Amino acid sequence: MTVTGRFAPSPSGRIHLGNLFCCLLAWLSARSRGGRMVLRIEDLDTARCPARYVVQMIEDLRWLGLDWDEGPLRGGPCPPYWQSRRTKFYQAALERLTERGLVYPCFCTRAELHAASAPHRTDGQTVYPGTCRHLTPEEAARRALTRAPALRLKVDGAERGFTDGHMGAVRGRLDEDCGDFLLRRSDGMFAYQLAGVVDDAAMGVTEVARGADLLDSTLRQLYLYELLDLPAPSFIHAPLLLDSRGRRLSKRDADAGLEVLRDRMTPEEILGRLAYLAGFHPSAAPAPAKALLGEFQWDKVPRQDIPIPAGLFD
Ligand code: GLU
């Protein structure tokens, strides 16, 4: 079966080395096995994803030589490739879950959630304690008069697991890991978990390769595939890059953003150094994306997060 991988960036800022590292590995993982790539723009949060970032991100990927077969500029059988324009598909999935009696309105405010959600997990994520799960229909209707509810999915206490293609066996229980999770926010915005699952299934994605910050989301997504009776892709999570202070790179690291790097380096220099950090390129020597196809091996990529050595990109 042909592998179909994907890029699913959220254009809430200019692409940075951390995003790019994951994009490179996702591209190499699919392309090195003759696979296809889909580009989907995850711009559900339209206020945070202005069009100029979307345009710039597409341009950055092209500049780097990380190409795609399906998506913006290419078209394909499953348009549109912008999540902000795919609401009707998420609505349909939400209705299927609602018909199964698995969705309920939640009126908790952010402050209430913060105060009530014990235990806080060590990674700072909170577990929804189920406050609104048992509201009577009358009570929910009364509250809906003054406050638009968010919608949550009921989870169970079953132990679930999967084998990540790079990180190995992952097991957990949704009731302990996150509790009943959001499907739609109170302002009507669909949650990333639901949208990503609906789209990856619709777009025929067979391999989700992405950063390890999303490893935690995977059990929720597998639960959604199960409930919606959709074929689940395989998952493969890449380590994240760390800045000079040992923090995971983020959009606040201006120096790691492509707006700075593009002025200083060629695509080949950036890709060669990222491939070197990933462990499969023998030196930091420049290399175009296509030249890395023959060298790429997941086995050589570390499992722990990777510090960027001083001087490699600055
Ligand atoms: N849009 C998400 C992000 O940029 C990635 C989602 C995914 O790969 O599943 O963090």
Short mmCIF file of C-alpha atoms and ligand atoms in Angstrom, two decimals:
data_model
loop_
_atom_site.label_atom_id
_atom_site.label_comp_id
_atom_site.label_asym_id
_atom_site.label_seq_id
_atom_site.Cartn_x
_atom_site.Cartn_y
_atom_site.Cartn_z
CA MET A 1 0.00 0.00 0.00
CA THR A 2 1.32 3.46 -0.84
CA VAL A 3 2.10 5.53 2.24
CA THR A 4 0.27 8.84 2.49
CA GLY A 5 1.90 11.25 4.91
CA ARG A 6 0.96 14.82 5.66
CA PHE A 7 2.04 18.23 6.80
CA ALA A 8 -0.59 19.74 9.08
CA PRO A 9 0.87 23.07 10.22
CA SER A 10 -0.99 25.72 12.18
CA PRO A 11 0.05 29.03 10.65
CA SER A 12 -0.17 31.10 13.83
CA GLY A 13 3.31 32.47 13.22
CA ARG A 14 6.21 32.06 10.88
CA ILE A 15 7.51 28.49 10.65
CA HIS A 16 10.48 27.83 12.99
CA LEU A 17 13.19 25.21 13.12
CA GLY A 18 11.14 22.97 15.38
CA ASN A 19 8.18 22.84 12.96
CA LEU A 20 10.55 22.45 10.10
CA PHE A 21 12.37 19.55 11.74
CA CYS A 22 9.04 17.69 12.04
CA CYS A 23 8.03 18.61 8.48
CA LEU A 24 11.35 17.31 7.17
CA LEU A 25 11.01 13.99 9.02
CA ALA A 26 7.37 13.56 7.93
CA TRP A 27 8.34 14.27 4.32
CA LEU A 28 11.35 11.91 4.39
CA SER A 29 9.37 9.19 6.14
CA ALA A 30 6.71 9.10 3.41
CA ARG A 31 8.86 10.01 0.40
CA SER A 32 11.68 7.57 1.20
CA ARG A 33 9.14 4.78 0.75
CA GLY A 34 7.70 6.24 -2.45
CA GLY A 35 4.79 7.76 -0.56
CA ARG A 36 2.53 10.74 -1.19
CA MET A 37 2.23 13.92 0.85
CA VAL A 38 -0.83 15.97 1.70
CA LEU A 39 -0.61 19.57 2.94
CA ARG A 40 -3.51 20.67 5.13
CA ILE A 41 -3.64 24.09 6.74
CA GLU A 42 -4.79 23.82 10.36
CA ASP A 43 -6.21 27.32 10.69
CA LEU A 44 -9.25 26.56 12.84
CA ASP A 45 -8.31 29.45 15.06
CA THR A 46 -8.76 32.01 12.30
CA ALA A 47 -8.03 34.95 14.61
CA ARG A 48 -4.55 33.56 15.26
CA CYS A 49 -3.86 32.40 11.70
CA PRO A 50 -3.93 35.44 9.42
CA ALA A 51 -3.74 34.82 5.68
CA ARG A 52 -0.26 36.30 5.43
CA TYR A 53 1.15 33.53 7.63
CA VAL A 54 -0.57 30.88 5.53
CA VAL A 55 0.87 32.31 2.32
CA GLN A 56 4.30 32.63 3.89
CA MET A 57 4.24 29.09 5.23
CA ILE A 58 3.39 27.63 1.85
CA GLU A 59 6.18 29.71 0.34
CA ASP A 60 8.66 28.55 3.01
CA LEU A 61 7.90 24.87 2.35
CA ARG A 62 8.37 25.40 -1.38
CA TRP A 63 11.62 27.29 -0.83
CA LEU A 64 12.91 24.35 1.21
CA GLY A 65 11.95 21.84 -1.47
CA LEU A 66 9.49 19.94 0.75
CA ASP A 67 6.80 19.29 -1.81
CA TRP A 68 3.30 17.85 -1.61
CA ASP A 69 0.96 16.11 -4.04
CA GLU A 70 -2.32 17.26 -2.63
CA GLY A 71 -3.33 20.49 -0.93
CA PRO A 72 -3.07 24.24 -1.52
CA LEU A 73 -1.75 25.10 -5.00
CA ARG A 74 -2.04 21.43 -6.03
CA GLY A 75 -5.71 20.64 -5.46
CA GLY A 76 -6.76 17.03 -4.95
CA PRO A 77 -9.77 14.83 -4.33
CA CYS A 78 -10.63 16.14 -0.87
CA PRO A 79 -10.87 19.94 -0.95
CA PRO A 80 -10.82 22.35 0.73
CA TYR A 81 -7.41 21.88 2.36
CA TRP A 82 -8.00 24.66 4.90
CA GLN A 83 -9.62 23.52 8.15
CA SER A 84 -11.37 26.87 8.53
CA ARG A 85 -13.44 25.90 5.47
CA ARG A 86 -14.25 22.33 6.49
CA THR A 87 -16.68 23.01 9.32
CA LYS A 88 -19.50 20.98 7.77
CA PHE A 89 -17.43 17.79 7.99
CA TYR A 90 -16.69 18.38 11.68
CA GLN A 91 -20.36 19.17 12.30
CA ALA A 92 -21.37 15.86 10.70
CA ALA A 93 -18.93 13.93 12.89
CA LEU A 94 -20.18 15.79 15.96
CA GLU A 95 -23.75 14.78 15.08
CA ARG A 96 -22.76 11.12 14.82
CA LEU A 97 -21.19 11.24 18.26
CA THR A 98 -24.20 13.11 19.64
CA GLU A 99 -26.58 10.47 18.27
CA ARG A 100 -24.62 7.90 20.22
CA GLY A 101 -25.28 9.85 23.43
CA LEU A 102 -21.60 10.63 23.92
CA VAL A 103 -21.65 14.44 23.79
CA TYR A 104 -22.78 16.89 26.46
CA PRO A 105 -22.76 20.67 26.93
CA CYS A 106 -20.25 22.11 29.36
CA PHE A 107 -20.80 25.52 30.94
CA CYS A 108 -17.63 25.66 33.02
CA THR A 109 -15.65 28.87 32.72
CA ARG A 110 -11.90 28.85 32.34
CA ALA A 111 -11.50 29.95 35.97
CA GLU A 112 -13.84 27.21 37.20
CA LEU A 113 -11.97 24.62 35.20
CA HIS A 114 -8.70 25.74 36.61
CA ALA A 115 -9.96 25.68 40.18
CA ALA A 116 -11.79 22.37 39.89
CA SER A 117 -9.50 20.29 37.80
CA ALA A 118 -7.61 18.21 40.26
CA PRO A 119 -5.37 16.37 39.97
CA HIS A 120 -3.10 18.56 37.87
CA ARG A 121 -0.78 16.33 35.98
CA THR A 122 2.94 16.83 36.23
CA ASP A 123 3.09 18.19 32.67
CA GLY A 124 0.69 21.00 33.56
CA GLN A 125 -2.28 19.55 31.68
CA THR A 126 -5.50 19.33 33.57
CA VAL A 127 -8.02 16.53 33.81
CA TYR A 128 -11.64 17.60 33.33
CA PRO A 129 -13.45 16.43 36.47
CA GLY A 130 -16.78 15.82 34.75
CA THR A 131 -18.61 18.74 36.40
CA CYS A 132 -21.25 19.15 33.66
CA ARG A 133 -21.58 15.47 32.70
CA HIS A 134 -24.55 14.91 34.96
CA LEU A 135 -26.55 18.09 34.40
CA THR A 136 -30.20 17.30 33.76
CA PRO A 137 -31.53 18.38 30.33
CA GLU A 138 -33.63 21.03 32.13
CA GLU A 139 -30.63 22.43 33.95
CA ALA A 140 -28.56 22.47 30.74
CA ALA A 141 -31.37 24.27 28.88
CA ARG A 142 -31.69 26.82 31.68
CA ARG A 143 -27.96 27.54 31.67
CA ALA A 144 -27.86 27.77 27.88
CA LEU A 145 -30.11 30.84 28.15
CA THR A 146 -27.22 32.87 29.57
CA ARG A 147 -24.10 31.12 28.40
CA ALA A 148 -23.19 29.30 25.19
CA PRO A 149 -21.82 25.89 26.16
CA ALA A 150 -18.74 24.09 24.93
CA LEU A 151 -19.30 20.46 23.91
CA ARG A 152 -17.42 17.57 25.47
CA LEU A 153 -17.02 13.91 24.61
CA LYS A 154 -17.59 11.32 27.31
CA VAL A 155 -14.57 9.10 27.80
CA ASP A 156 -14.42 5.78 29.60
CA GLY A 157 -11.95 4.15 31.92
CA ALA A 158 -10.71 1.51 29.50
CA GLU A 159 -6.98 1.03 29.16
CA ARG A 160 -5.96 1.84 25.58
CA GLY A 161 -2.69 1.58 23.80
CA PHE A 162 -0.86 1.70 20.51
CA THR A 163 2.65 1.20 19.23
CA ASP A 164 4.24 4.42 18.11
CA GLY A 165 6.52 3.87 15.14
CA HIS A 166 9.40 5.63 16.87
CA MET A 167 8.61 5.93 20.57
CA GLY A 168 7.34 2.37 21.08
CA ALA A 169 4.42 1.22 23.23
CA VAL A 170 2.12 3.87 24.69
CA ARG A 171 -0.65 3.00 27.14
CA GLY A 172 -3.07 5.09 29.09
CA ARG A 173 -6.61 5.72 30.28
CA LEU A 174 -8.48 8.72 28.98
CA ASP A 175 -10.38 9.26 32.23
CA GLU A 176 -7.04 9.61 34.03
CA ASP A 177 -5.13 11.39 31.24
CA CYS A 178 -7.57 14.13 30.28
CA GLY A 179 -11.15 13.31 31.25
CA ASP A 180 -14.07 14.18 28.97
CA PHE A 181 -12.40 16.29 26.31
CA LEU A 182 -13.55 19.20 24.18
CA LEU A 183 -15.05 18.69 20.74
CA ARG A 184 -16.20 22.27 20.26
CA ARG A 185 -15.40 25.41 22.20
CA SER A 186 -18.12 27.69 23.52
CA ASP A 187 -17.39 30.16 20.68
CA GLY A 188 -18.20 27.44 18.14
CA MET A 189 -14.63 26.59 17.15
CA PHE A 190 -14.13 22.86 16.64
CA ALA A 191 -11.37 21.24 18.63
CA TYR A 192 -8.13 20.20 17.01
CA GLN A 193 -8.65 16.57 18.08
CA LEU A 194 -11.90 16.16 16.19
CA ALA A 195 -10.88 18.16 13.12
CA GLY A 196 -7.56 16.36 12.69
CA VAL A 197 -9.15 12.91 12.92
CA VAL A 198 -11.96 13.74 10.49
CA ASP A 199 -9.51 15.23 8.00
CA ASP A 200 -6.78 12.61 8.20
CA ALA A 201 -9.40 9.93 7.57
CA ALA A 202 -11.08 11.85 4.73
CA MET A 203 -7.75 12.62 3.07
CA GLY A 204 -6.61 8.99 3.18
CA VAL A 205 -3.63 9.70 5.43
CA THR A 206 -1.97 6.43 6.45
CA GLU A 207 0.96 7.82 8.43
CA VAL A 208 0.91 10.70 10.90
CA ALA A 209 4.50 11.74 11.59
CA ARG A 210 4.74 14.76 13.89
CA GLY A 211 6.39 16.18 17.01
CA ALA A 212 6.38 14.35 20.32
CA ASP A 213 4.41 17.20 21.90
CA LEU A 214 1.37 15.54 20.30
CA LEU A 215 2.11 12.04 21.57
CA ASP A 216 -0.33 12.72 24.39
CA SER A 217 -3.16 13.53 22.00
CA THR A 218 -2.90 10.25 20.18
CA LEU A 219 -5.01 8.14 22.54
CA ARG A 220 -7.81 10.72 22.27
CA GLN A 221 -7.56 10.61 18.51
CA LEU A 222 -7.60 6.81 18.42
CA TYR A 223 -10.73 6.87 20.59
CA LEU A 224 -12.37 9.18 18.03
CA TYR A 225 -11.37 6.92 15.12
CA GLU A 226 -12.94 4.03 17.03
CA LEU A 227 -16.19 5.88 17.79
CA LEU A 228 -16.54 7.29 14.28
CA ASP A 229 -15.66 3.95 12.74
CA LEU A 230 -12.86 5.46 10.66
CA PRO A 231 -9.60 3.76 9.68
CA ALA A 232 -6.77 5.01 11.93
CA PRO A 233 -3.36 5.86 10.46
CA SER A 234 -0.10 4.72 12.03
CA PHE A 235 1.53 7.27 14.32
CA ILE A 236 5.20 8.14 14.53
CA HIS A 237 6.43 10.86 16.85
CA ALA A 238 9.70 12.75 16.45
CA PRO A 239 11.77 14.26 19.25
CA LEU A 240 11.58 18.02 19.65
CA LEU A 241 14.40 20.53 19.31
CA LEU A 242 15.53 22.43 22.41
CA ASP A 243 16.87 25.99 22.49
CA SER A 244 20.03 27.09 24.30
CA ARG A 245 18.12 27.16 27.61
CA GLY A 246 16.82 23.63 27.18
CA ARG A 247 13.27 24.74 26.31
CA ARG A 248 11.29 23.31 23.43
CA LEU A 249 11.47 25.69 20.50
CA SER A 250 8.43 27.79 19.98
CA LYS A 251 7.26 30.75 17.98
CA ARG A 252 8.73 33.09 20.62
CA ASP A 253 12.25 32.02 19.58
CA ALA A 254 12.64 34.67 16.93
CA ASP A 255 16.13 33.51 15.97
CA ALA A 256 14.85 30.09 15.02
CA GLY A 257 12.18 31.55 12.73
CA LEU A 258 12.56 31.28 9.00
CA GLU A 259 12.26 35.04 8.57
CA VAL A 260 15.71 35.32 10.16
CA LEU A 261 17.23 32.09 8.83
CA ARG A 262 16.26 32.67 5.21
CA ASP A 263 18.39 35.81 5.14
CA ARG A 264 21.43 33.95 6.37
CA MET A 265 21.27 30.42 5.00
CA THR A 266 20.34 28.43 1.91
CA PRO A 267 17.67 25.70 2.05
CA GLU A 268 20.44 23.11 1.65
CA GLU A 269 22.34 24.51 4.64
CA ILE A 270 19.25 24.46 6.86
CA LEU A 271 18.18 20.96 5.81
CA GLY A 272 21.70 19.49 6.08
CA ARG A 273 22.01 20.78 9.66
CA LEU A 274 18.57 19.53 10.66
CA ALA A 275 19.35 16.11 9.18
CA TYR A 276 22.62 16.08 11.11
CA LEU A 277 20.71 16.83 14.33
CA ALA A 278 18.35 14.01 13.44
CA GLY A 279 21.29 11.64 13.40
CA PHE A 280 21.16 10.24 9.87
CA HIS A 281 23.28 12.80 7.98
CA PRO A 282 26.95 12.20 8.80
CA SER A 283 27.95 15.86 9.08
CA ALA A 284 26.33 19.28 9.05
CA ALA A 285 27.16 19.58 5.34
CA PRO A 286 24.49 21.19 3.15
CA ALA A 287 22.11 18.83 1.38
CA PRO A 288 18.95 19.36 -0.66
CA ALA A 289 15.86 17.52 0.57
CA LYS A 290 15.99 14.93 -2.22
CA ALA A 291 19.61 14.00 -1.41
CA LEU A 292 18.54 13.06 2.12
CA LEU A 293 16.04 10.47 0.93
CA GLY A 294 18.66 7.75 0.59
CA GLU A 295 20.20 8.47 4.02
CA PHE A 296 17.05 8.78 6.09
CA GLN A 297 16.35 6.12 8.75
CA TRP A 298 14.05 6.52 11.73
CA ASP A 299 16.34 4.14 13.66
CA LYS A 300 19.07 6.76 13.71
CA VAL A 301 16.81 9.53 15.03
CA PRO A 302 17.11 9.97 18.84
CA ARG A 303 14.06 9.41 21.02
CA GLN A 304 14.92 12.18 23.48
CA ASP A 305 14.51 15.86 22.67
CA ILE A 306 17.55 17.28 20.89
CA PRO A 307 19.45 20.40 22.06
CA ILE A 308 20.57 22.62 19.19
CA PRO A 309 24.33 23.09 19.63
CA ALA A 310 25.51 26.70 19.84
CA GLY A 311 26.71 27.97 16.49
CA LEU A 312 24.80 25.49 14.33
CA PHE A 313 22.17 27.98 13.22
CA ASP A 314 23.54 31.25 14.57
N1 GLU B 1 -1.53 21.62 13.59
C1 GLU B 1 -0.75 21.00 14.60
C2 GLU B 1 0.46 21.85 14.93
O1 GLU B 1 0.91 22.61 14.10
C3 GLU B 1 -0.25 19.63 14.20
C4 GLU B 1 -1.33 18.66 14.22
C5 GLU B 1 -0.94 17.23 13.92
O2 GLU B 1 0.16 17.00 13.37
O3 GLU B 1 -1.72 16.35 14.21
O4 GLU B 1 0.95 21.75 16.03
#
